[in-house]
mmCIF file of C-alpha atoms in Angstrom:
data_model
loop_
_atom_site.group_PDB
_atom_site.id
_atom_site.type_symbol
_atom_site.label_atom_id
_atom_site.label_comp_id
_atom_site.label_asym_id
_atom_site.label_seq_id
_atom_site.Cartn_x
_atom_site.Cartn_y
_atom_site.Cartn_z
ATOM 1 C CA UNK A 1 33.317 -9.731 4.354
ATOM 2 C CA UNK A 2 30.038 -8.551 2.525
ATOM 3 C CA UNK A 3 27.276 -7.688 4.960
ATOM 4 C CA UNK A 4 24.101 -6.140 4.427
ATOM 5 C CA UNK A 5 21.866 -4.809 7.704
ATOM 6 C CA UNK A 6 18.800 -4.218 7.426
ATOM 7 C CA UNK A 7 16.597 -1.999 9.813
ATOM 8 C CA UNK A 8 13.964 -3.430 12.323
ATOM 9 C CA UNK A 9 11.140 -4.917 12.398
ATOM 10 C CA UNK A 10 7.897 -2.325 11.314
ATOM 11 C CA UNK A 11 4.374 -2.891 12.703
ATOM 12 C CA UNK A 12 1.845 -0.352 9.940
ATOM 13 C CA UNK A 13 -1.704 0.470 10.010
ATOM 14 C CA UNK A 14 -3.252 -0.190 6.727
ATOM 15 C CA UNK A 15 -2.573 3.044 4.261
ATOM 16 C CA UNK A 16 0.448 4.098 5.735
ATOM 17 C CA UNK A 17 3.385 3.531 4.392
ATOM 18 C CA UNK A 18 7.146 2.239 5.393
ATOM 19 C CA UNK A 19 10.529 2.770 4.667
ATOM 20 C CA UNK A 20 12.824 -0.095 5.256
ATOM 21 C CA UNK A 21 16.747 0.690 5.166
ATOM 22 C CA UNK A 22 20.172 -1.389 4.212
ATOM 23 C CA UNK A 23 22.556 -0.754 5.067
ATOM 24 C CA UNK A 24 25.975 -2.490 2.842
ATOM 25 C CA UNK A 25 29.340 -3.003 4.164
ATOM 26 C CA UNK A 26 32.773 -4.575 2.846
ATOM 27 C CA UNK A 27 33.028 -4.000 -0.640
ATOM 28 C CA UNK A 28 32.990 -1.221 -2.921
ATOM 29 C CA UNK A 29 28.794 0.294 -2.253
ATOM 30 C CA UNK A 30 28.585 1.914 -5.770
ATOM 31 C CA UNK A 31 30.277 -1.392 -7.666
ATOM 32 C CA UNK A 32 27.056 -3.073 -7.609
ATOM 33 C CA UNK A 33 23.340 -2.322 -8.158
ATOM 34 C CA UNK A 34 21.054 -3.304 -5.193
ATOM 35 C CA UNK A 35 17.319 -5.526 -5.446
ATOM 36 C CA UNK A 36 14.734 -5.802 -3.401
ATOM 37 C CA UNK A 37 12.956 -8.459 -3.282
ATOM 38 C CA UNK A 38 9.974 -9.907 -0.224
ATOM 39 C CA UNK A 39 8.281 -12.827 1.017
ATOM 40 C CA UNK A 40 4.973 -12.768 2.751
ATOM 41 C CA UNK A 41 4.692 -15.234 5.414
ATOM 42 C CA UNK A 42 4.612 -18.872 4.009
ATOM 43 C CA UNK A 43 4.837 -17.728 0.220
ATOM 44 C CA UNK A 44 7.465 -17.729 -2.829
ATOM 45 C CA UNK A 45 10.033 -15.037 -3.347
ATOM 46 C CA UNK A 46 9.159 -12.073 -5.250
ATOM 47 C CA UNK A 47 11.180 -9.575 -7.053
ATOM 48 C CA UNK A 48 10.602 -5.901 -6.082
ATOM 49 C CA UNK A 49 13.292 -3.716 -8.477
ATOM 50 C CA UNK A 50 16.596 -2.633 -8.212
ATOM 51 C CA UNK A 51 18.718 0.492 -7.900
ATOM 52 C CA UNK A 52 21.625 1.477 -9.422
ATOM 53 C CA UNK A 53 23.712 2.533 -6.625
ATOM 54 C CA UNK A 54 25.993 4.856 -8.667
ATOM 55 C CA UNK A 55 23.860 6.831 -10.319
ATOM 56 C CA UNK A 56 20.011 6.239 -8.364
ATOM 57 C CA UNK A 57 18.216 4.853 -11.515
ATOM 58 C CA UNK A 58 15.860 2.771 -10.760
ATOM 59 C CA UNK A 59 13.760 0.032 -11.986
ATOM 60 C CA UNK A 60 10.357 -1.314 -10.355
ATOM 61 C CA UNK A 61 8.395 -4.518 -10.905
ATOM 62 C CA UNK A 62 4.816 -3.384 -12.750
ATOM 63 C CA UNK A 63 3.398 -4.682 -9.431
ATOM 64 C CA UNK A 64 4.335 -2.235 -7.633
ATOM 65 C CA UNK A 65 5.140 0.734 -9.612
ATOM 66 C CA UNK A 66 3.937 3.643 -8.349
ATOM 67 C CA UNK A 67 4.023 2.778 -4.785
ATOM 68 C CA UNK A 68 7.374 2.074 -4.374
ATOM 69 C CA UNK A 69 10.429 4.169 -4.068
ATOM 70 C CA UNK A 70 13.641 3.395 -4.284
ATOM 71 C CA UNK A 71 16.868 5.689 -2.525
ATOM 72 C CA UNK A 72 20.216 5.255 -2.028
ATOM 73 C CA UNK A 73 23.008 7.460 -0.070
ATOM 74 C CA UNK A 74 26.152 6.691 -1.128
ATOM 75 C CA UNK A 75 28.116 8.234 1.744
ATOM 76 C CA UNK A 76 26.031 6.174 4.521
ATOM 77 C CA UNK A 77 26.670 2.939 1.585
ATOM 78 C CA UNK A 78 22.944 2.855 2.384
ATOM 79 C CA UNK A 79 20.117 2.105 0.259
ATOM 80 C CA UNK A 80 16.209 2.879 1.087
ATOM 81 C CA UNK A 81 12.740 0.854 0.039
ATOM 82 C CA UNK A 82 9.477 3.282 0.832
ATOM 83 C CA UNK A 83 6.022 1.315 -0.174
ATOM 84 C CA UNK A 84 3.049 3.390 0.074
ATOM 85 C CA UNK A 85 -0.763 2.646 0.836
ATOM 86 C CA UNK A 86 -0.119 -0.149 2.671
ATOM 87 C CA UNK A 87 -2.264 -3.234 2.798
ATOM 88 C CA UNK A 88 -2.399 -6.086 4.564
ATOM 89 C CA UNK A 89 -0.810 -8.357 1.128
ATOM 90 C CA UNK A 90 2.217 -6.180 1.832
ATOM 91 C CA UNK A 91 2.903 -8.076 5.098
ATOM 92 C CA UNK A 92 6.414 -9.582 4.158
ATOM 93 C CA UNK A 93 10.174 -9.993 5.193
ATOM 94 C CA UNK A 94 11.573 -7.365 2.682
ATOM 95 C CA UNK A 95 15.306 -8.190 1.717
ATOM 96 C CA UNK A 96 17.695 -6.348 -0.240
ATOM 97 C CA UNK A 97 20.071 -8.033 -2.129
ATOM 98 C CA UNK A 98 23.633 -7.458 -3.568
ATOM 99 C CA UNK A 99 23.343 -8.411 -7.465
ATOM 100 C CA UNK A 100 26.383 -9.740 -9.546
ATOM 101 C CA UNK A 101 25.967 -7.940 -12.919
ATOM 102 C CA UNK A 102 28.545 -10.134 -14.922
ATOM 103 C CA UNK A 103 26.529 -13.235 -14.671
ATOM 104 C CA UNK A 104 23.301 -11.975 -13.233
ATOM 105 C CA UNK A 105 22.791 -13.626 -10.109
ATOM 106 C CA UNK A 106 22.120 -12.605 -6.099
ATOM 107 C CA UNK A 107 25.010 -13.162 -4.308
ATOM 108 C CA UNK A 108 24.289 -11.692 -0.634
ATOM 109 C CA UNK A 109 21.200 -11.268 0.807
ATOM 110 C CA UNK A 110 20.136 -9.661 4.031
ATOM 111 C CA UNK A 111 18.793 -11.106 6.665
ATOM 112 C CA UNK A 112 15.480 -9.034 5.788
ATOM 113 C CA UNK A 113 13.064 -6.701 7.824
ATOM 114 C CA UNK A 114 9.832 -8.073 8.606
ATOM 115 C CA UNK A 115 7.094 -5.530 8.056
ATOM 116 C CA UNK A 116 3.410 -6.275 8.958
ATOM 117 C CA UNK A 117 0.546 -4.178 8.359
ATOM 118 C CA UNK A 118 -2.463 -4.581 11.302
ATOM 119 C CA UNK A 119 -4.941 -2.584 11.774
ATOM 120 C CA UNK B 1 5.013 -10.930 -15.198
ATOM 121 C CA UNK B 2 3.830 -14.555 -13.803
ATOM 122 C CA UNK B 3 5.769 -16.733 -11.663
ATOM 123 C CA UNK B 4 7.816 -19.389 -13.238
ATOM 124 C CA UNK B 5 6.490 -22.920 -12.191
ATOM 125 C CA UNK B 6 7.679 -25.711 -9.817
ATOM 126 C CA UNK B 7 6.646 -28.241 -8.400
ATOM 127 C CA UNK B 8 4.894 -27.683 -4.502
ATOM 128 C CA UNK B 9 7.093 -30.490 -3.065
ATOM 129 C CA UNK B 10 9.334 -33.005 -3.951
ATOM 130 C CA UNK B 11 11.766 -35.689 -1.939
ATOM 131 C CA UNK B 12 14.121 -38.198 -1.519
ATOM 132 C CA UNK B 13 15.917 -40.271 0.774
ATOM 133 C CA UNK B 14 19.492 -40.056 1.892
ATOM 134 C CA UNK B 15 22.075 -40.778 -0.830
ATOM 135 C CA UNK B 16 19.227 -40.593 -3.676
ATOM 136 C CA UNK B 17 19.045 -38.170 -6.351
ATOM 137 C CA UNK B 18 16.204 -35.450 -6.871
ATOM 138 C CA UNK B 19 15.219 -33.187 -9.482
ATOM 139 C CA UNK B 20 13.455 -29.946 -9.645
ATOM 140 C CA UNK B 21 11.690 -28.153 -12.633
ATOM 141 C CA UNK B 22 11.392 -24.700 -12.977
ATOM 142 C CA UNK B 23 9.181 -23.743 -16.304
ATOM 143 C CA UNK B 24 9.158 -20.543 -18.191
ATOM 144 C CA UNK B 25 8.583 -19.218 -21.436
ATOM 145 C CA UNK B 26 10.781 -18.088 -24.306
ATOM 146 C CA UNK B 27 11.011 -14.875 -22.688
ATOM 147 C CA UNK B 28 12.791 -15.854 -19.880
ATOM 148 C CA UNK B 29 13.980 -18.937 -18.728
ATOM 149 C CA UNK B 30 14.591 -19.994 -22.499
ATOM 150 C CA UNK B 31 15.553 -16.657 -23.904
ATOM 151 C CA UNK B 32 18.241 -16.167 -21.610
ATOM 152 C CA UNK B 33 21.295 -17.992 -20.013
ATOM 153 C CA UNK B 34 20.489 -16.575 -16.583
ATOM 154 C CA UNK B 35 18.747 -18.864 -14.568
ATOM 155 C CA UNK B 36 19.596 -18.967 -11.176
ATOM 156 C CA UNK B 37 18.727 -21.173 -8.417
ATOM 157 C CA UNK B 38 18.091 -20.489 -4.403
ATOM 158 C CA UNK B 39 18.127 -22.789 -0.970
ATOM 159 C CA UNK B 40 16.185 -21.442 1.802
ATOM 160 C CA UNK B 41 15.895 -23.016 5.178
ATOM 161 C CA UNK B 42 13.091 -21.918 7.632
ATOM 162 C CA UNK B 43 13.782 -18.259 8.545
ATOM 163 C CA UNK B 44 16.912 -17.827 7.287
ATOM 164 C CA UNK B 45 17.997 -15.662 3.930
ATOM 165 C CA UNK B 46 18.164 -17.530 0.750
ATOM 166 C CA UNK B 47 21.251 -18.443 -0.691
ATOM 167 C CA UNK B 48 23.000 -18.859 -4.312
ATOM 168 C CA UNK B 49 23.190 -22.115 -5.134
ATOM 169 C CA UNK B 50 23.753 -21.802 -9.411
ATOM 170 C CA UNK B 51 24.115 -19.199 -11.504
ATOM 171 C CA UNK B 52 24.454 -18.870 -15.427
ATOM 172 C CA UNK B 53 22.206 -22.036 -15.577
ATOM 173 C CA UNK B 54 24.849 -24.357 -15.493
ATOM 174 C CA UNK B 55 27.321 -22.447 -12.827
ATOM 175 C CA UNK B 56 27.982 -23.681 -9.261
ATOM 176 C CA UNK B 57 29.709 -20.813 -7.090
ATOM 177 C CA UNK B 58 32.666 -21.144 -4.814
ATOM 178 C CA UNK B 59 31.727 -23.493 -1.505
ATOM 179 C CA UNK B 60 28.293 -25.023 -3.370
ATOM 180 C CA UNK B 61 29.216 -28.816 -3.593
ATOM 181 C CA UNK B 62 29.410 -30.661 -6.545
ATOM 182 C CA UNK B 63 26.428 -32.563 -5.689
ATOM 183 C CA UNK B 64 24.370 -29.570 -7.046
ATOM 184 C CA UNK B 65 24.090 -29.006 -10.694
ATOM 185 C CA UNK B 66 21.419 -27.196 -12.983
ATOM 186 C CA UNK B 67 20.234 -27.770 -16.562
ATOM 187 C CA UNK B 68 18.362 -26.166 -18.794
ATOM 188 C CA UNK B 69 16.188 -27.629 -21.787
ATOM 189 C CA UNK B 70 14.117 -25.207 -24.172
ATOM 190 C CA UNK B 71 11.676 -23.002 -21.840
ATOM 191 C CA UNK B 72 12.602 -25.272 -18.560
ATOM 192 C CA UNK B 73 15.143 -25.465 -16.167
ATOM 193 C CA UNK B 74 16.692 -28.171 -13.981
ATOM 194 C CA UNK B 75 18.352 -28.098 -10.233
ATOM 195 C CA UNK B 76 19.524 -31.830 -9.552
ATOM 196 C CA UNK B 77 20.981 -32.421 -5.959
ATOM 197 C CA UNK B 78 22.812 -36.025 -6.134
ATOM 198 C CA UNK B 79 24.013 -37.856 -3.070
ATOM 199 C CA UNK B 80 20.708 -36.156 -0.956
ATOM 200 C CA UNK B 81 21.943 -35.571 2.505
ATOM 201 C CA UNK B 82 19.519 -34.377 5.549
ATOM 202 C CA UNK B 83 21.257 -30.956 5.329
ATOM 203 C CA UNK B 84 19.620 -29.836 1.659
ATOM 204 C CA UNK B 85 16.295 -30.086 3.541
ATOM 205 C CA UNK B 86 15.110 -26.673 2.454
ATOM 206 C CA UNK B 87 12.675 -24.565 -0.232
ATOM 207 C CA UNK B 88 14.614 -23.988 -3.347
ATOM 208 C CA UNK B 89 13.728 -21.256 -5.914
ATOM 209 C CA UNK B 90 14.880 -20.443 -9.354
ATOM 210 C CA UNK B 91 14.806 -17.247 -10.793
ATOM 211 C CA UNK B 92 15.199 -15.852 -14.423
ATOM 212 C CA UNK B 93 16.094 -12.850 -16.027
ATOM 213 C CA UNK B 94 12.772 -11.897 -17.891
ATOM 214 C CA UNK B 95 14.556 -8.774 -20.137
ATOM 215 C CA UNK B 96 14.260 -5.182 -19.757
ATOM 216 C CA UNK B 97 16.158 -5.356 -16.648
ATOM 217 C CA UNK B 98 13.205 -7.651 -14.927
ATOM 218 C CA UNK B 99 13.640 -10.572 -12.782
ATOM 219 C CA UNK B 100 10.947 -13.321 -11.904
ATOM 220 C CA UNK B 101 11.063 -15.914 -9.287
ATOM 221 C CA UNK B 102 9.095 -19.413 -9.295
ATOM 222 C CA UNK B 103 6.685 -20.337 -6.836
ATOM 223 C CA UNK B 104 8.904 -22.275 -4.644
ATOM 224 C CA UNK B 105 9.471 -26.201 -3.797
ATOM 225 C CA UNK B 106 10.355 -27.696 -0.288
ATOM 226 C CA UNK B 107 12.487 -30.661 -0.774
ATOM 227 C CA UNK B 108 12.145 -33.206 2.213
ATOM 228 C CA UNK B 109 14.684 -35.956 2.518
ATOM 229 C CA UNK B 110 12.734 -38.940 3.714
#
């Protein structure tokens, strides 16, 4: 069955930065393009980017362009999220999330990596 | 890109019938037939509930449908049962390859 793992919890000083991992398992990694998107504590969804697990392109909300980084490895079926300059706003659970192309939906999400920045 | 606008809360008792708005613009929830919608109970992932506006995916129950009319979009859950307790969220395609979610609305079944 589809599974996606994310990497533990992260506890950040403000300005540093964090790189959250996913890691994708029972279905074809390079099939489908990977989003990320968070929720800080209490508040709505919101929609990070996506990769393109086959070939790496990216694409990142305007919010956040420039400060975030998107990676895959295909071999590890992995993909990466790296936010810079971190602030205390970025306190969130990140998720990444498997997206259906054909009809343009989310169809699994992982269970998400909190990350809270503390000074 | 602003979020796409629901109501905070809205509820129902057991057996009713509730209905949640989600409001865009033309150049996203009404330019495009890919409005999807989202159940979230506390600390959990979200999960699909419809796709393709209209589209309910394998093991969803037919009590859950969505609609769409001009910039606005519907989820109606039918036959309310304690279980759909939750925050649901829709989310549109907004072009260039851009996504937006709305704000969020708990549902409470009375």
């Amino acid at each position: 069955q589809v599974q996606l793992v994310h990497s533990g919890a992260e506890v950040k000083k403000p300005g540093a930065s964090v790189k959250v991992s996913c890691k994708a398992s029972g279905y074809t990694f390079t099939t489908y393009a990977m989003h990320w998107v968070r929720q800080a504590p209490g508040q709505r969804l919101e929609w990070m980017g996506w990769i393109n697990t086959g070939t790496g392109d990216t694409k990142y909300s305007q919010k956040f362009q420039g400060r975030v980084t998107f990676t895959r490895d295909t071999s590890a079926r992995t993909v990466y999220m790296e936010l810079t300059s971190l602030t205390s706003e970025d306190t969130a659970v990140y998720y990444c999330v498997r997206y259906e192309t054909s009809d343009t939906y989310f169809d699994y999400w992982g269970q998400g990596t909190l990350v809270t920045v503390s000074s | 890109q602003s979020a796409l606008t629901q109501p905070r809360s809205v509820s129902g008792s057991p057996g009713q019938s509730v209905t949640i708005s989600c409001t865009g613009t033309s150049s996203d929830v009404g330019g495009y037939n890919y409005v999807s919608w989202y159940q979230q109970h506390p600390g959990k992932a979200p999960k699909l509930m419809i796709f393709g506006v209209t589209k309910r995916p394998s093991g969803v129950p037919d009590r859950f449908s969505g609609s769409r009319s001009g910039n606005t979009a519907s989820l109606t859950i039918s036959g309310l049962q304690t279980e759909d307790e939750a925050d649901y969220y829709c989310c549109s395609y907004a072009g260039s390859y851009t996504f937006v979610f709305g704000g969020g609305t708990k549902l409470t079944v009375l």
